[in-house]
Coordinates of C-alpha atoms in Angstrom, one line a residue:
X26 CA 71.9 10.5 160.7
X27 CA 73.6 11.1 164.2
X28 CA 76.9 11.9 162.2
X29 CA 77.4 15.4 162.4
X30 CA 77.1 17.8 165.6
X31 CA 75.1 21.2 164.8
X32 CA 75.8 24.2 166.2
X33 CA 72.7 26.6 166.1
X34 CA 71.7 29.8 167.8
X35 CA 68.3 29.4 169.7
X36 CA 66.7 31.7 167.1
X37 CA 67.1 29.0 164.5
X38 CA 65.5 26.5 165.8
X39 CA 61.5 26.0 165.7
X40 CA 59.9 24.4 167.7
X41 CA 58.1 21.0 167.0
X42 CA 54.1 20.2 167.5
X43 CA 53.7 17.8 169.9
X44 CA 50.9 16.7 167.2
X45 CA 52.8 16.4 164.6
X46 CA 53.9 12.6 164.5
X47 CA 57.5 11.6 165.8
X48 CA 57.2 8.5 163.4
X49 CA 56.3 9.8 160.8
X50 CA 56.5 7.8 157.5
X51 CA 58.5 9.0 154.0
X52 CA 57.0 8.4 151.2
X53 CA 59.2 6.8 148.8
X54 CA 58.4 7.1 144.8
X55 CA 60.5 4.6 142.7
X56 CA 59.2 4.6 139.5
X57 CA 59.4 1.1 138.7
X58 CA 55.8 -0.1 137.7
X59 CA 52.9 0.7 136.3
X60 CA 50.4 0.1 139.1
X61 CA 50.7 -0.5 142.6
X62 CA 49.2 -2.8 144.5
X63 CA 46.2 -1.1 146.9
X64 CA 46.9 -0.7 150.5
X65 CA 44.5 -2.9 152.8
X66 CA 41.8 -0.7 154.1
X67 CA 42.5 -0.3 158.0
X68 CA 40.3 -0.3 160.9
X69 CA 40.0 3.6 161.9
X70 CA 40.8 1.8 165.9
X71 CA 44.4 0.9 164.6
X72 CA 45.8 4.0 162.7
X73 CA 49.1 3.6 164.5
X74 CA 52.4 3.6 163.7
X75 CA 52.6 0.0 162.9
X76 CA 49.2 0.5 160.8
X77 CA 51.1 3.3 158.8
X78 CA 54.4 1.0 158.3
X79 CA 52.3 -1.9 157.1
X80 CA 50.4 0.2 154.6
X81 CA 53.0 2.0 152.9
X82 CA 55.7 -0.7 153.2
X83 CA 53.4 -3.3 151.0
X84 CA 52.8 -0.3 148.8
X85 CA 56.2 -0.2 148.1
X86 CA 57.3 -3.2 148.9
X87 CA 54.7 -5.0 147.0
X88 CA 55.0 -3.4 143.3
X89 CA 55.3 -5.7 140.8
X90 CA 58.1 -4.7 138.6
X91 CA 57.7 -4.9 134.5
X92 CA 61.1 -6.2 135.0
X93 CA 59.6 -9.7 136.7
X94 CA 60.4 -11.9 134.0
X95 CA 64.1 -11.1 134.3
X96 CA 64.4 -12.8 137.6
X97 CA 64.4 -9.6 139.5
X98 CA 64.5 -10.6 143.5
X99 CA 61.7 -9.5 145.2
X100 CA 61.9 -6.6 147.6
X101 CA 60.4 -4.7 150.6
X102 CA 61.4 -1.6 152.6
X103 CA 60.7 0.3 154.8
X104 CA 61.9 4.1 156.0
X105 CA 60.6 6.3 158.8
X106 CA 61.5 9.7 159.8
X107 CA 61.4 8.0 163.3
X108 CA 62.5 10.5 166.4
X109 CA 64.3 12.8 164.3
X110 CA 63.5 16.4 163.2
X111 CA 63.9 16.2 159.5
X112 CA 64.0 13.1 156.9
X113 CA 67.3 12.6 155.7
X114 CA 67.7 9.3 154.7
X115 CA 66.8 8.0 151.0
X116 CA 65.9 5.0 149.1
X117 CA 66.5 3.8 145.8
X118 CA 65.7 0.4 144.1
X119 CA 66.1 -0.1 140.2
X120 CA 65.6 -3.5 139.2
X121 CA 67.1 -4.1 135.8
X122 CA 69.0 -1.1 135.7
X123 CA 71.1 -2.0 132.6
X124 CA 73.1 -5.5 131.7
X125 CA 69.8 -6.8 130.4
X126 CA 71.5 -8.6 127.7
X127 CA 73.7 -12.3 126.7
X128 CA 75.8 -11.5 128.9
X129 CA 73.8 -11.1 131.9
X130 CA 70.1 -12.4 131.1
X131 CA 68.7 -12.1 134.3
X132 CA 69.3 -8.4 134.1
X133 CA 71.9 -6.3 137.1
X134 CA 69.6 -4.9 139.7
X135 CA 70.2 -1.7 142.0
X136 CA 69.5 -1.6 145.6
X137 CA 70.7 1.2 147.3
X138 CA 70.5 3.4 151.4
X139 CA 71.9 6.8 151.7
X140 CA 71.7 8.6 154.8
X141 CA 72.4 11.9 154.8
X142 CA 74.0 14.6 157.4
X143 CA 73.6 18.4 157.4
X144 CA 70.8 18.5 155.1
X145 CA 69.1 15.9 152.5
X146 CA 69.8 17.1 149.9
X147 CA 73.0 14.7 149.1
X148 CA 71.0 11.8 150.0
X149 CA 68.5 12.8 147.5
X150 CA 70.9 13.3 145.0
X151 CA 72.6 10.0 145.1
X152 CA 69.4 8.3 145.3
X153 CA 68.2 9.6 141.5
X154 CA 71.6 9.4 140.2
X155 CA 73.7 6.8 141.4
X156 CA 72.6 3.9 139.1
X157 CA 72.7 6.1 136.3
X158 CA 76.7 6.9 137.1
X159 CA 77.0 3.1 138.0
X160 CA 74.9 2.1 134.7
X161 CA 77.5 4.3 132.8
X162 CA 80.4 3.3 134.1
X163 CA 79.5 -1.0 133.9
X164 CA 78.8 -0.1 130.1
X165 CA 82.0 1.7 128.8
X166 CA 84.3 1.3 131.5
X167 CA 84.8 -2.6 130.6
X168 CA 87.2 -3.7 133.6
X169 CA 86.5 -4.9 137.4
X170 CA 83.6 -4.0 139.6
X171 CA 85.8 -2.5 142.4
X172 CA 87.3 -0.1 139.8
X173 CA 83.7 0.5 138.2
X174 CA 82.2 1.2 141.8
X175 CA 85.4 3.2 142.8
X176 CA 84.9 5.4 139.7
X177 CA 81.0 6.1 140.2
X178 CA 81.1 6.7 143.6
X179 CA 84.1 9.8 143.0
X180 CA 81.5 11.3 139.8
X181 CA 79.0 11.1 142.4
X182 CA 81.3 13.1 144.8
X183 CA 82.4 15.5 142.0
X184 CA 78.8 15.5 141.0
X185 CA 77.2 16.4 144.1
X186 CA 80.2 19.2 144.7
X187 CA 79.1 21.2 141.6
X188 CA 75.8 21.3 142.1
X189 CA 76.0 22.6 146.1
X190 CA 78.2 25.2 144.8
X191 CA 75.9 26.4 142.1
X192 CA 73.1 26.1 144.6
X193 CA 69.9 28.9 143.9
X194 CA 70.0 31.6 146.3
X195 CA 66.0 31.0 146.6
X196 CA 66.8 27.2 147.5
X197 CA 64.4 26.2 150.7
X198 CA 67.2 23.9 152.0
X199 CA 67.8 23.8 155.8
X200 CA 71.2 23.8 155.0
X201 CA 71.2 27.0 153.2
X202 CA 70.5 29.3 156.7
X203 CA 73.6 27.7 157.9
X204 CA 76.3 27.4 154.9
X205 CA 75.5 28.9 151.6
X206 CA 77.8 26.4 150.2
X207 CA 76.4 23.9 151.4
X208 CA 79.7 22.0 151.7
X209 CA 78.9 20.7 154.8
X210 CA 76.2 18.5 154.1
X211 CA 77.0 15.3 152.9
X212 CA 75.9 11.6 152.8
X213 CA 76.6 7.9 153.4
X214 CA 75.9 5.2 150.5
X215 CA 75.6 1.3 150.7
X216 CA 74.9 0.0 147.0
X217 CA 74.3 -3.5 146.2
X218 CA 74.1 -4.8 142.4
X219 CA 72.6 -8.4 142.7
X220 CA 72.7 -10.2 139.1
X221 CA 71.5 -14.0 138.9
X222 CA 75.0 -15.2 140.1
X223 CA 77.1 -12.5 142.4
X224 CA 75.9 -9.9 144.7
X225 CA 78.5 -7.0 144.5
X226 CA 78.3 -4.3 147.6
X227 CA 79.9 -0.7 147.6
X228 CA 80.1 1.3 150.8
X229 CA 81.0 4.6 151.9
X230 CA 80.3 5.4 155.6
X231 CA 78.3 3.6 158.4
X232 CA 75.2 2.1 156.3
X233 CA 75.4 -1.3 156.1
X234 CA 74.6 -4.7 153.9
X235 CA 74.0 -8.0 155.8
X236 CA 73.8 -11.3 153.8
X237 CA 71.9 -14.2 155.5
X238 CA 73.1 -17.1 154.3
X239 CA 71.2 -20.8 156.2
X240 CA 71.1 -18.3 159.0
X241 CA 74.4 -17.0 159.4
X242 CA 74.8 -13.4 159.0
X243 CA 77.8 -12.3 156.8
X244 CA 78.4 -8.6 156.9
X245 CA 79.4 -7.5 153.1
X246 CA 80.3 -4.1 154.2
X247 CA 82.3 -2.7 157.4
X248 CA 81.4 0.9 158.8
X249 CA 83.5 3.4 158.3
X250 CA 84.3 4.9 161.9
X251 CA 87.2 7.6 162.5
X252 CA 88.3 5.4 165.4
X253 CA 88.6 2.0 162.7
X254 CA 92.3 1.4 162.7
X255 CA 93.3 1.5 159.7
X256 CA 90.8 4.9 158.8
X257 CA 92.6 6.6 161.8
X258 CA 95.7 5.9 160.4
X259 CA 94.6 7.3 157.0
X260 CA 93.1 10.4 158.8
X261 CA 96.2 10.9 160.5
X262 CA 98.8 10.8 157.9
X263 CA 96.6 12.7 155.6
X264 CA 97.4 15.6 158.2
X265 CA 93.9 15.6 160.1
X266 CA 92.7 14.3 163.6
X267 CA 90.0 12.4 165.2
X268 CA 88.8 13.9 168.4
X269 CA 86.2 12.6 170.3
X270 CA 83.3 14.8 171.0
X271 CA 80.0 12.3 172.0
X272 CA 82.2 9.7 170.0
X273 CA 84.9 9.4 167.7
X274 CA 84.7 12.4 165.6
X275 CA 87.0 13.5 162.0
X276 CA 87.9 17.1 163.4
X277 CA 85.4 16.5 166.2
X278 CA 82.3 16.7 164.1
X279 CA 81.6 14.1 161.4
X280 CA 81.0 10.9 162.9
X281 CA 82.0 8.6 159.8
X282 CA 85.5 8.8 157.7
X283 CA 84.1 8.2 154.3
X284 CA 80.8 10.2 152.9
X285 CA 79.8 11.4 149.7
X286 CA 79.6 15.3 149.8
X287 CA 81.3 16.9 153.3
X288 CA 83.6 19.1 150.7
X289 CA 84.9 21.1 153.9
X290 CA 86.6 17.6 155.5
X291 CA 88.0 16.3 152.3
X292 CA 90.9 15.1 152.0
X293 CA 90.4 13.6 155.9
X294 CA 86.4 12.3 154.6
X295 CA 87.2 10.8 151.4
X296 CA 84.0 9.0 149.0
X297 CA 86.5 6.1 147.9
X298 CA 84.0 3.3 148.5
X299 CA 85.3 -0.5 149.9
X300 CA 83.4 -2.8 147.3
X301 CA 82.8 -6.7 148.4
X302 CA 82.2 -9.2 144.9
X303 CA 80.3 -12.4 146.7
X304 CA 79.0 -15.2 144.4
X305 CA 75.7 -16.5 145.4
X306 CA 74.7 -20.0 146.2
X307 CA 71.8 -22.0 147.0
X308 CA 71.9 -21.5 150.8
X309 CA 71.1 -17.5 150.3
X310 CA 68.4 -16.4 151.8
X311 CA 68.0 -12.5 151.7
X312 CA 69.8 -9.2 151.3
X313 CA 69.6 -6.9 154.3
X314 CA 70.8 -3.2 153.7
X315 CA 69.5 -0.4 156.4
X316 CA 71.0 3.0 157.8
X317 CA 72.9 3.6 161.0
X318 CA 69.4 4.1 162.5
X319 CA 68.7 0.5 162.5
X320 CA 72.4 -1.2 163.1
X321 CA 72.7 1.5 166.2
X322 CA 70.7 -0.6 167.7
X323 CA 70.1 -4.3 166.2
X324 CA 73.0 -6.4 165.3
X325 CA 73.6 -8.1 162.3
X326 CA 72.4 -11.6 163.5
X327 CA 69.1 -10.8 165.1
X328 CA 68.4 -8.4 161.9
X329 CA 68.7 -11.9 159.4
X330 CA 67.3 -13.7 162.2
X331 CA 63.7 -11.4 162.1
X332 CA 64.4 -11.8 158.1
X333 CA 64.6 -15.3 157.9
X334 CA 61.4 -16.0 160.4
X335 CA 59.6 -13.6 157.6
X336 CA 60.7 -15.6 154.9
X337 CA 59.8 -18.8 156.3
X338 CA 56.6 -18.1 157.3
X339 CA 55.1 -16.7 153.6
X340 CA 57.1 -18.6 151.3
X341 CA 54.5 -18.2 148.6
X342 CA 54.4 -14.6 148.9
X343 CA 57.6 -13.7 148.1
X344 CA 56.8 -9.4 147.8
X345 CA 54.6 -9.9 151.1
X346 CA 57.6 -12.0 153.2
X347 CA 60.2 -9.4 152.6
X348 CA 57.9 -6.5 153.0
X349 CA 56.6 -7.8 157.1
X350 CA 61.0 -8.3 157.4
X351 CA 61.2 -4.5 156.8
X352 CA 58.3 -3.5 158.7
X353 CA 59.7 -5.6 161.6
X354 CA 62.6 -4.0 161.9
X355 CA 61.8 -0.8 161.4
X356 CA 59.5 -1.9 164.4
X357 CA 62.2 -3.3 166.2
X358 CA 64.3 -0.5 165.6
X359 CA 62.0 1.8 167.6
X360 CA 61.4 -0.3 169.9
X361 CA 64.6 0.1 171.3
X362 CA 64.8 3.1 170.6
X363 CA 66.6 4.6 167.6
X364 CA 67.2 8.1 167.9
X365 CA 67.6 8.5 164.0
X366 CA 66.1 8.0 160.6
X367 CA 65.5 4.4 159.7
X368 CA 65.2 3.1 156.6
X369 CA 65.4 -0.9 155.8
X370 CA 65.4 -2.9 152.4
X371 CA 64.7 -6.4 152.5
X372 CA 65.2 -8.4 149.3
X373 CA 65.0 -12.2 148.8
X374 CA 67.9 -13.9 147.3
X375 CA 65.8 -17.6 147.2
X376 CA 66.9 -19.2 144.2
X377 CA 63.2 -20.8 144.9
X378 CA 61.1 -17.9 145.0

């Protein structure tokens, strides 16, 4: 996440082995199978970068889910430390997550990117308990999905507050040489709960959701920049500035005007999320969500457009088609050379797949 500026003294910082791989890939854990499917064995000639994507992005991207005969899509993704210093971006994808009932027989399934500033730990935080706050709040809350995604995304806030400022002293954080509090650290969040008929997308910051539908790409989320009209105006009248310090800046340091966490900029940073309901159709062809460290440096159309080639060409292999669209832009991504974490999900929205 390029969203915060740092200030360190030369003491803090270590330097970085040039052996120690500027790609290198994070391992993501999602819990949802009982077996996964083996990677391909490579030859020793070709353990690149693109070698390690492949192999762990079908691992992941691959799983078959218990949840398969509730018409969960299928998915890939893809995330890479890329040229960045730490990992700070997370993944989470919980097909089935609750709704599994007459009401919704195909089951709701969670699909959600957090990128974090300052430290990870936000981003990890979201990422094992977002669905459950979402889950909660679809159950008992019993009204809209704006006002059910508005809700969880504030108890994630409130959540994530408490638990930086009860923070162990013998935490190994990065963030805890710098503010004890760790109320500095915070994170974006893109959600998107697909159900058989409507794809319903939350964001808070500058990760983003693409829909490709016959090859037009429909953005279901907008950034949230400090320069955005309408969030300068908010920023403004809410008594705070935007200063621009490499880039449009909330007090000339957080590059985004919504986050989860960032307790020290609140009320300028607020975690209110904008939430986009979108009924599916026949022409739907995949779900793209992806940090900052891919949109910096793709746009929306070429990303569905690398989808969509994917797709077409393994149409029979659903798991496989997505998991090459993630690996290809993650590819793509360095390629042109993303300066941040990059983390990509891919999943198919074919009503024939």
């Amino acid at each position: 996440m390029a969203g915060i500026v740092e200030t360190q003294t030369a003491t803090s910082v270590q330097p970085i082995s040039r052996s120690r791989s500027r790609m290198e890939l994070h391992h993501r854990n999602f819990d949802i199978s009982d077996s996964a499917v083996a990677p391909p064995l490579l030859n020793k000639k070709r353990r690149n970068v693109d070698a390690v994507l492949l192999q762990n992005s079908e691992l992941l991207g691959a799983k078959r889910s218990k949840t398969d005969a509730h018409d969960c899509p299928k998915f890939g993704v893809t995330s890479v430390c890329g040229r960045r210093r730490d990992m700070e971006d997370a993944v989470a994808i919980r097909p089935s997550f609750c709704g599994r009932d007459s009401d919704v027989p195909g089951g709701l399934h969670f699909f959600g990117v957090f990128d974090g500033h300052g430290c990870s730990h936000v981003a990890r935080r979201c990422k094992e308990r977002m669905h459950e706050i979402v889950r909660d709040e679809y159950e008992h809350g019993g009204s809209s999905w704006e006002d059910t995604m508005a809700r969880s995304f504030m108890k994630m806030d409130e959540e994530v507050a408490e638990c930086s400022s009860g923070r162990a002293s013998t935490s190994t954080c990065r963030c805890e040489m710098q503010t004890p509090q760790c109320d500095s650290v915070g994170s974006t969040a893109v959600v998107a709960v697909v159900s058989p008929d409507k794809i319903v997308v939350s964001n808070c910051g500058d990760s983003r959701a693409v829909l490709c539908r016959n090859g037009v790409a429909i953005p279901l989320s907008v950034d949230h920049k400090p320069d955005r009209p309408d969030e300068l105006r908010r920023i403004e009248e809410a008594g705070g500035r935007v200063i621009y310090w490499d880039g449009a800046r909330v007090l000339g340091v957080l590059a985004m005007s919504r986050a989860i966490g960032d307790s020290y900029l609140k009320p300028y940073v607020i975690p209110e999320p904008e939430v986009t309901v979108r009924e599916r159709t026949a022409e739907d062809e995949c779900l793209i969500l992806a940090s900052d460290g891919l949109w910096d440096v793709v746009s929306d159309q070429t990303a569905c457009g690398v989808a969509r080639m994917c797709l077409e060409s393994r149409k029979a292999a659903a798991y496989e088609a997505c998991s090459d669209a993630s690996i290809l832009l993650t590819r793509l991504a360095l390629a042109r050379r993303s300066t941040d974490n990059v983390s990509v999900v891919v999943v198919d929205l074919r009503k024939t797949s």
